[in-house]
Coordinates of C-alpha atoms (C1' of nucleotides) in Angstrom, one line a residue:
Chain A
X1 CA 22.4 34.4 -9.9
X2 CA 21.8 37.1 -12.2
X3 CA 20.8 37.1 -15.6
X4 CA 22.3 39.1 -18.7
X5 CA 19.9 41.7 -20.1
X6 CA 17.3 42.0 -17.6
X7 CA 16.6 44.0 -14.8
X8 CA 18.2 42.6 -12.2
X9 CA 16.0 44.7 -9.7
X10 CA 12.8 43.3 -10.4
X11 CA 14.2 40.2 -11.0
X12 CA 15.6 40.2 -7.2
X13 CA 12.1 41.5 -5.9
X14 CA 10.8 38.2 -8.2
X15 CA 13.0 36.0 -6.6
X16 CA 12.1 37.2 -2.9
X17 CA 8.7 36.8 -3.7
X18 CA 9.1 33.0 -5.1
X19 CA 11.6 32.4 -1.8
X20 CA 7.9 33.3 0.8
X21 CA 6.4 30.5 -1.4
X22 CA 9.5 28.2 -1.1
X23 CA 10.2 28.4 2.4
X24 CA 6.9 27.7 3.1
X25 CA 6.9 24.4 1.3
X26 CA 10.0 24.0 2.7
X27 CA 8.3 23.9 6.1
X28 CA 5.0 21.9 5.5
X29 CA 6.7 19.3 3.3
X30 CA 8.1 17.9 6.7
X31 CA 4.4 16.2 6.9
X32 CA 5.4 14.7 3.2
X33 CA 8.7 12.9 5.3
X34 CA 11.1 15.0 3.7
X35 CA 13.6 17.7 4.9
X36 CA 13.3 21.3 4.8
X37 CA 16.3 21.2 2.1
X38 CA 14.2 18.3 -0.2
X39 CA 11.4 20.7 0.3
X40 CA 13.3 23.6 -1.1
X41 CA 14.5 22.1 -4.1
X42 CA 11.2 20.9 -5.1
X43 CA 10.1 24.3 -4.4
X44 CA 13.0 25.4 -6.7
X45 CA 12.2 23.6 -9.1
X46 CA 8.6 24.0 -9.4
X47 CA 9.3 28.0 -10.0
X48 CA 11.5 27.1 -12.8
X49 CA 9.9 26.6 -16.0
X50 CA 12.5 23.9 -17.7
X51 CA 13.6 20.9 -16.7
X52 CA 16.9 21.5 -14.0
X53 CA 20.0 19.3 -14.2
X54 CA 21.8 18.0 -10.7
X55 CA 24.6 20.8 -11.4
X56 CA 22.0 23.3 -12.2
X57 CA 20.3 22.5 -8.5
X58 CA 23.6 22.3 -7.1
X59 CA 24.2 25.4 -8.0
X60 CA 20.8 26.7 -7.0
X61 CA 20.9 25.3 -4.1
X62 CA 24.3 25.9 -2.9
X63 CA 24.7 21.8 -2.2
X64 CA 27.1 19.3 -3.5
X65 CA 26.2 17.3 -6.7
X66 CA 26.0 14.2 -4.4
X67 CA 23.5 16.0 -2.3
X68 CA 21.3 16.6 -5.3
X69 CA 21.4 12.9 -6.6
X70 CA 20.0 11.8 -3.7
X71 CA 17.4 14.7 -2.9
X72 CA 16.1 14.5 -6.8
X73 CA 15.6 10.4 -6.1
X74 CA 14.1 11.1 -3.2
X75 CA 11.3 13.3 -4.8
X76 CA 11.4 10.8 -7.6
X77 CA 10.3 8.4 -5.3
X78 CA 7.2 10.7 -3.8
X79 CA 6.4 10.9 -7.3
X80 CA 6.7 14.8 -7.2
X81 CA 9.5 15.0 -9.7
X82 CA 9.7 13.3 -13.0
X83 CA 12.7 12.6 -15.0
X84 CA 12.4 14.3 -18.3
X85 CA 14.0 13.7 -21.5
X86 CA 15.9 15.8 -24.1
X87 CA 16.9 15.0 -27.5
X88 CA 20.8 16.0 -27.5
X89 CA 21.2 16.3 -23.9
X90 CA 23.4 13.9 -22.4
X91 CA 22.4 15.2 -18.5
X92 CA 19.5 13.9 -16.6
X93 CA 16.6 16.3 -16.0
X94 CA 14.1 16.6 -13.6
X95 CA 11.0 18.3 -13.7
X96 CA 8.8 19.7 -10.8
X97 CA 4.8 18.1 -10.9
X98 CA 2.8 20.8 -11.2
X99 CA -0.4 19.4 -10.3
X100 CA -0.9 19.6 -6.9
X101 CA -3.9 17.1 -6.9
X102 CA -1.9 14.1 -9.1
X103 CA 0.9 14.8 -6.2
X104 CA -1.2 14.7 -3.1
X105 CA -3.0 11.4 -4.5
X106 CA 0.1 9.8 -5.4
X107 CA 1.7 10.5 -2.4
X108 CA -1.3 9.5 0.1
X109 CA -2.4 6.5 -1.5
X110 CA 0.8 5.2 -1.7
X111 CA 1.2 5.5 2.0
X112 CA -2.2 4.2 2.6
X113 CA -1.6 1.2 0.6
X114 CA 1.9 0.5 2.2
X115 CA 0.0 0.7 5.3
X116 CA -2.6 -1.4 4.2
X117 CA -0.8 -3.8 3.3
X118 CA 2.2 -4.5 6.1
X119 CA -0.8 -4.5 8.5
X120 CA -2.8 -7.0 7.2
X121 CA -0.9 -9.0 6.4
X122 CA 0.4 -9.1 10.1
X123 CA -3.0 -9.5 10.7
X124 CA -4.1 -12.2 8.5
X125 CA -0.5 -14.1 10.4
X126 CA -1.6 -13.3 14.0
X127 CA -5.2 -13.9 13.6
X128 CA -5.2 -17.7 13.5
X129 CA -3.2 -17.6 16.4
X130 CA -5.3 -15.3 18.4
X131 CA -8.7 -17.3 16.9
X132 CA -7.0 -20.5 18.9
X133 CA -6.3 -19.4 22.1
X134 CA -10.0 -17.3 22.2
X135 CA -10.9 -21.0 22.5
X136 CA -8.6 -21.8 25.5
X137 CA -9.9 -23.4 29.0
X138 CA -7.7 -20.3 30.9
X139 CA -10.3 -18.1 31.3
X140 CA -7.7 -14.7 31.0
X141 CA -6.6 -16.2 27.7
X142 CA -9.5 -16.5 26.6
X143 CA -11.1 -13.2 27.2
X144 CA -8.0 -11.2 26.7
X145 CA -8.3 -13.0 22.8
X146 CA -11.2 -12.4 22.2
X147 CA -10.9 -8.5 22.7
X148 CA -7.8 -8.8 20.3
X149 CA -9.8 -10.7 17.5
X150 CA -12.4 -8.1 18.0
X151 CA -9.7 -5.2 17.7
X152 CA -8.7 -7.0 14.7
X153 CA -12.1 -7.1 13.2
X154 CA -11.9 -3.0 13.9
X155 CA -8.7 -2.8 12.3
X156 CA -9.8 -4.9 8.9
X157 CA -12.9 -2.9 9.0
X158 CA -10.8 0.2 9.0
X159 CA -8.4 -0.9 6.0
X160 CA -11.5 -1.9 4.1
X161 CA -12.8 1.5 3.9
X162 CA -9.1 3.4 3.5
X163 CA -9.0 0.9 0.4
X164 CA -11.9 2.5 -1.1
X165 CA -10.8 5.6 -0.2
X166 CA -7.6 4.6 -1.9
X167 CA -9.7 3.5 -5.1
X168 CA -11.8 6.8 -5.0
X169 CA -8.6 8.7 -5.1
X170 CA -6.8 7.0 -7.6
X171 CA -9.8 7.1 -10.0
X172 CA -10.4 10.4 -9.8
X173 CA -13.9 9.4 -8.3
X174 CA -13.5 11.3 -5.3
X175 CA -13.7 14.3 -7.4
X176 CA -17.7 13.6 -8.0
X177 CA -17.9 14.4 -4.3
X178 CA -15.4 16.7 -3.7
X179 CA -15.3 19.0 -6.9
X180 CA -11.9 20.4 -8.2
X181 CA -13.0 23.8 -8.7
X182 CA -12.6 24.6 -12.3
X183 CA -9.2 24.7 -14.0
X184 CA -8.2 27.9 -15.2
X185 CA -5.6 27.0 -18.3
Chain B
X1 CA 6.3 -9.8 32.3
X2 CA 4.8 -13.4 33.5
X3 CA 1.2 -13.3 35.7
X4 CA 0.6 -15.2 38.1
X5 CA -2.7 -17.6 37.9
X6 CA -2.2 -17.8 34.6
X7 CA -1.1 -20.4 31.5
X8 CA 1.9 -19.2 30.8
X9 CA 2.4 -21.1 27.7
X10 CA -0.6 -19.4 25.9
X11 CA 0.1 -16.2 27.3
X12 CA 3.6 -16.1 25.9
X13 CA 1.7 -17.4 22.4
X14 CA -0.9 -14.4 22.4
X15 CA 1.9 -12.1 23.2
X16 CA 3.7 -13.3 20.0
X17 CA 0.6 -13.0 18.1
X18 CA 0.2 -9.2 19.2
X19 CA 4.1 -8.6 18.9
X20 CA 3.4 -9.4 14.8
X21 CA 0.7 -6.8 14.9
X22 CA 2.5 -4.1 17.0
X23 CA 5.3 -4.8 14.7
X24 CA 3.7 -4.1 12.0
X25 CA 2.5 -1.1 13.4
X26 CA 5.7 0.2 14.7
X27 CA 6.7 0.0 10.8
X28 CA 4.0 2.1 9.0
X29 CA 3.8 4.2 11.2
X30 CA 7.0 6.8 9.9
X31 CA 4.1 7.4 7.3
X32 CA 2.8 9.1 10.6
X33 CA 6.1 10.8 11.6
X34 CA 7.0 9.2 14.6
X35 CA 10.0 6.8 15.1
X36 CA 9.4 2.8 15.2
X37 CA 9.6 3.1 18.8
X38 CA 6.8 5.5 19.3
X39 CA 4.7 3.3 16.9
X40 CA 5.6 0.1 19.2
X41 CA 4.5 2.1 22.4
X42 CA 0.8 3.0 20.5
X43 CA 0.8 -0.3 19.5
X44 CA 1.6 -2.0 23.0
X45 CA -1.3 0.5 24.4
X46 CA -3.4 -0.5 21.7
X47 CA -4.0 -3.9 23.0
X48 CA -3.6 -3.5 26.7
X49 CA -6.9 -2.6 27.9
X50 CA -6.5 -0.5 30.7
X51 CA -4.9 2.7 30.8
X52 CA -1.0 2.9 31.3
X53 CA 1.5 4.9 33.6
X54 CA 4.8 6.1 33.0
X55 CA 6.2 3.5 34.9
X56 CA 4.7 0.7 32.9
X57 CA 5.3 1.7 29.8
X58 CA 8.9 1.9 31.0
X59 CA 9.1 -1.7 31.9
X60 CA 7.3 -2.8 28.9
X61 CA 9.5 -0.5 26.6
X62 CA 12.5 -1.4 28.1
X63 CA 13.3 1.9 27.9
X64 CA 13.7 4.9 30.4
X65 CA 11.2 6.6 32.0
X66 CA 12.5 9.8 30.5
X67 CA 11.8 8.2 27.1
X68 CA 8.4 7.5 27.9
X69 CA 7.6 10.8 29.0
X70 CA 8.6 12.0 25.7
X71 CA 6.8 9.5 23.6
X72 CA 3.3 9.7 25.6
X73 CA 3.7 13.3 24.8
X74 CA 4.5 12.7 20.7
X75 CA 1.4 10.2 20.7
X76 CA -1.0 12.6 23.0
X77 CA 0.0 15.2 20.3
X78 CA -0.9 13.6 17.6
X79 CA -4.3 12.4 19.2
X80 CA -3.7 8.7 19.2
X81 CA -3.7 8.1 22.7
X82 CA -4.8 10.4 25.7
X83 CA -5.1 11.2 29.6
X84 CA -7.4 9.9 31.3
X85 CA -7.9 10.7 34.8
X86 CA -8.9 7.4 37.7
X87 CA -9.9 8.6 41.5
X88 CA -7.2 8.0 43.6
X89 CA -4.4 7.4 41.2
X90 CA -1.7 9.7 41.7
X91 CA 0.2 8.8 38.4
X92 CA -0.6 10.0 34.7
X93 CA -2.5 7.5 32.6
X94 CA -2.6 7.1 29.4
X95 CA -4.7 4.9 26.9
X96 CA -5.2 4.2 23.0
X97 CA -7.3 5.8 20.8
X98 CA -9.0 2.2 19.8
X99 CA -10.6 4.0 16.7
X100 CA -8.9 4.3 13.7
X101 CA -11.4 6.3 11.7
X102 CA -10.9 9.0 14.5
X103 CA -7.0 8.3 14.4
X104 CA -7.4 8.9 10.6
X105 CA -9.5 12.3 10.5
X106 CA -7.3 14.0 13.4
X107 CA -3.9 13.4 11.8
X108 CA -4.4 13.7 8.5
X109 CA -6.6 17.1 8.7
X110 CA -4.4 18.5 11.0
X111 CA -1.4 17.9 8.8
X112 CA -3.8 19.2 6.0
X113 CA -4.6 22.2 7.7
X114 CA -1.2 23.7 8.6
X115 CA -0.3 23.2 5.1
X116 CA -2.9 25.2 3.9
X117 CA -2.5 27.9 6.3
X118 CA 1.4 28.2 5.8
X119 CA 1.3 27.7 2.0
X120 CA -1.5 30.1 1.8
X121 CA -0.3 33.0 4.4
X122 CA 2.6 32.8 2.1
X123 CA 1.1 33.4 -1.5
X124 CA -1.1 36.2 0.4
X125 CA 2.2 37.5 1.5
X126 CA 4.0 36.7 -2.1
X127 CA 1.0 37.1 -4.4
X128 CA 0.9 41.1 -4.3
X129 CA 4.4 41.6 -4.6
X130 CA 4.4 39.2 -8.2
X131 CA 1.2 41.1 -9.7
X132 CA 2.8 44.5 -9.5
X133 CA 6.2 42.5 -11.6
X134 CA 3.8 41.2 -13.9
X135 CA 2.4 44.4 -15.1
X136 CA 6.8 45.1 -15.7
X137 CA 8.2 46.9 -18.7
X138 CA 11.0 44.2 -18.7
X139 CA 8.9 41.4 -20.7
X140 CA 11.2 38.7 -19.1
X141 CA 10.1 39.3 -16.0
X142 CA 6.6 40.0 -17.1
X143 CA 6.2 36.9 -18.6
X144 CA 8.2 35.0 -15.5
X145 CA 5.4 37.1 -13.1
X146 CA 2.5 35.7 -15.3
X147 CA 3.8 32.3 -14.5
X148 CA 4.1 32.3 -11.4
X149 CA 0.9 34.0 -10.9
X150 CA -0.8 31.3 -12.8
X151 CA 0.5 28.6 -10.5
X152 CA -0.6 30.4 -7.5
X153 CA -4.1 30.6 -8.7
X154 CA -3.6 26.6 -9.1
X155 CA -2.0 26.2 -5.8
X156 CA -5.1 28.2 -4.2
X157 CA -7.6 26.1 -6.6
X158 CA -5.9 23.1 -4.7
X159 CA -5.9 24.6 -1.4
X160 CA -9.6 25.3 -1.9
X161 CA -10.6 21.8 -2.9
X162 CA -8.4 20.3 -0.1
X163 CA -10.6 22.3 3.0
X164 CA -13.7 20.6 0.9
X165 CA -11.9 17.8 1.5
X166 CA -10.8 18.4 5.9
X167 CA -14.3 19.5 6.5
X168 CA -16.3 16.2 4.6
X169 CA -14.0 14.1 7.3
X170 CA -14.4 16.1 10.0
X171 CA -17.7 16.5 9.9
X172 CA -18.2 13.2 8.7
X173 CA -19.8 13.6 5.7
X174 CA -16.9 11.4 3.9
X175 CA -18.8 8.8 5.1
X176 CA -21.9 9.3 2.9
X177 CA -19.7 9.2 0.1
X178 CA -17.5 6.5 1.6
X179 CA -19.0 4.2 3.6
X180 CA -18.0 2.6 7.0
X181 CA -18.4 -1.1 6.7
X182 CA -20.4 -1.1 9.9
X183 CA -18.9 -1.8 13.2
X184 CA -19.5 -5.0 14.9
X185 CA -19.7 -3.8 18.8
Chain C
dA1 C1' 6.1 20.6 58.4
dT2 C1' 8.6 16.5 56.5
dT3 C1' 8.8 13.1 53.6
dT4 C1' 7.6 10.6 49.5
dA5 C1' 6.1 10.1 44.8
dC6 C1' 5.7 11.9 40.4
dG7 C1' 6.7 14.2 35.9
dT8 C1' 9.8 16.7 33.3
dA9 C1' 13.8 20.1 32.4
dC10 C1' 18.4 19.7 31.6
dA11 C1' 22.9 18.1 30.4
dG12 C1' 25.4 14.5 28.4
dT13 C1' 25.9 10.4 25.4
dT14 C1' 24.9 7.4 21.8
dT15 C1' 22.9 6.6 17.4
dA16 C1' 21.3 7.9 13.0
dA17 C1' 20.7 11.0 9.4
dA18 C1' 22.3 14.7 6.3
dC19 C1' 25.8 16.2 3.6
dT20 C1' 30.6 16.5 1.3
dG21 C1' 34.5 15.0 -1.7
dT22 C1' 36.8 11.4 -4.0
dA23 C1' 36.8 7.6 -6.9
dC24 C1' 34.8 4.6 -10.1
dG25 C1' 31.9 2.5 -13.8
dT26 C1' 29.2 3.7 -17.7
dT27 C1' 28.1 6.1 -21.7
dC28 C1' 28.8 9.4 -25.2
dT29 C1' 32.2 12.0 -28.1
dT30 C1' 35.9 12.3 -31.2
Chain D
dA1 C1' 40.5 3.1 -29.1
dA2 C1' 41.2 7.1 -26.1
dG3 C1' 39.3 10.8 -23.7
dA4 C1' 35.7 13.5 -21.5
dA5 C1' 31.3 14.0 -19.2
dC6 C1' 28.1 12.2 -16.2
dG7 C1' 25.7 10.0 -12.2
dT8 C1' 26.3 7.6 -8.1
dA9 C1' 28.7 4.2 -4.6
dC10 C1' 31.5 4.7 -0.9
dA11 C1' 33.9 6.5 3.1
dG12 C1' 34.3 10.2 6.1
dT13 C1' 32.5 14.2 8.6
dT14 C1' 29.2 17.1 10.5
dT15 C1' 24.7 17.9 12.4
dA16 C1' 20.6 16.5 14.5
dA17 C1' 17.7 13.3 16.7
dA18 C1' 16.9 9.6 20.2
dC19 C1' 17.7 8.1 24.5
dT20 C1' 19.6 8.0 29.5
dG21 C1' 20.4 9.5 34.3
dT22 C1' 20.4 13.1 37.5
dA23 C1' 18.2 16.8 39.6
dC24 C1' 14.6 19.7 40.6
dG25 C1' 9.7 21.7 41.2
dT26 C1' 5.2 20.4 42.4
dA27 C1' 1.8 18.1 44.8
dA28 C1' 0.0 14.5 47.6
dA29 C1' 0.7 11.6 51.9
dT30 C1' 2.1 11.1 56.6

DNA sequence: ATTTACGTACAGTTTAAACTGTACGTTCTT
DNA sequence: AAGAACGTACAGTTTAAACTGTACGTAAAT
């Protein structure tokens, strides 16, 4: 908790000023699907410069090692950490993404595509269905079908433009309309 | 669950066909932050046209009326269904948001929005406190300050681009970048 | 003024998620 | 080849979320 030859005072006023940051990625990362404690240890670890081993978080963040296998797959999975390699060192390491932009367009496209793609295909199942009984003599049948196919045409409309959305994303085209303001490095 | 006048048969078939779509639904929609259930209640509302009571959604849920209560409530906050008010009907109705584009834009700049107001309150709150450590005699915690300083100027950067990006969907000006395939009314 | 209908607060229960500690397979070290 | 270090599967526990039924406050109906 407290390093060697360094002023430990400033170095706790430090800390208490990174912990505001933390806590409040803590609390908004719930809107990423993860838990306040995932949140914290990506916060954690974006602070920290070097890569952080699971004992190094566990220690951090007061958790079992067990704990900090799964939370550091779990952000490896959101793409927000990556696993980082050392000559000479036998433990894995994990490094915090430090570009907010590459983590908000992995983590939304992916989500959009997953969506995307587990609804139309439902769609693209139910749709031939629906299309035959729009043709049925019951007149209830019919017109209740015909709503769905149109709600379905809404719906593959909809998906169409997320995919480009998706694309523009991904590409970095989205950027031409929205500008990053400039990087200062 | 079986009307009256009606072909049974083919009703029981397009019920099917919308149970693969509400399915589908139920599933993506933890991207959204609601349980499968919730997403299974949107969906049901989705394709019934008229709005729906407490009680009905009950019976069609299988589930209590309790449950129902809580869900419409889940769903109204996140501004994929809402009230609506008939003359004469004592009971609370509720109905689908049929339009995804204005499914999309609510969530997603909402979520947006709270993150950038907690994250940023916080490095307003935090950002002070690191400057004076970076100006420290302890070069350690000079140097850490510096860093940390830099990454807050990236997260605002961020922050910045992403209210660029809430108010071109709000407004609707993502659309002249992205275009709606155009609806077929 | 009663009664009836409605939505939800509340308490209790069930179900699922988060977390821990031990044990094991794998890989590096010697 | 034996031993040590590492990550994780697994089983068990704790904590939180989902869900139910009863009860109550409010408002409409009689």
């Amino acid at each position: 908790m407290q390093k060697n030859n360094v002023n430990s005072e400033e170095y706790k006023k430090l800390n208490e000023a990174r912990d505001l940051i933390i806590n409040a990625m803590a609390e908004t990362m719930d809107f990423y699907g993860v838990t306040p404690s995932t949140g914290r240890l990506y916060g954690t670890m974006f602070f920290l410069e070097k890569p952080m081993t699971l004992d190094e978080m566990a220690k951090a963040m007061g958790m079992s090692k067990t704990s900090m296998s799964n939370t550091a797959r779990t952000l490896l999975e959101k793409k927000v950490v990556e696993k980082v390699w050392q000559k000479g060192v036998r433990k894995d390491l994990y490094q915090a993404e430090q570009d907010f932009f590459k983590t908000f367009a992995e983590f939304f496209c992916h989500g959009w595509r997953r969506e995307m793609e587990v609804n139309l295909k439902a769609i693209n199942k139910a749709e031939p269905i629906i299309k035959e009984l729009a043709e049925s003599d019951d007149e209830q049948v019919r017109e209740a079908a015909q709503k769905d196919l149109k709600k379905l045409e809404n719906a593959k409309k909809y998906y169409l433009w997320l995919e480009q959305l998706v694309e523009a994303v991904e590409t970095g085209k989205i950027y031409e309309f929205i500008p990053k303001p400039e990087e200062s490095e």
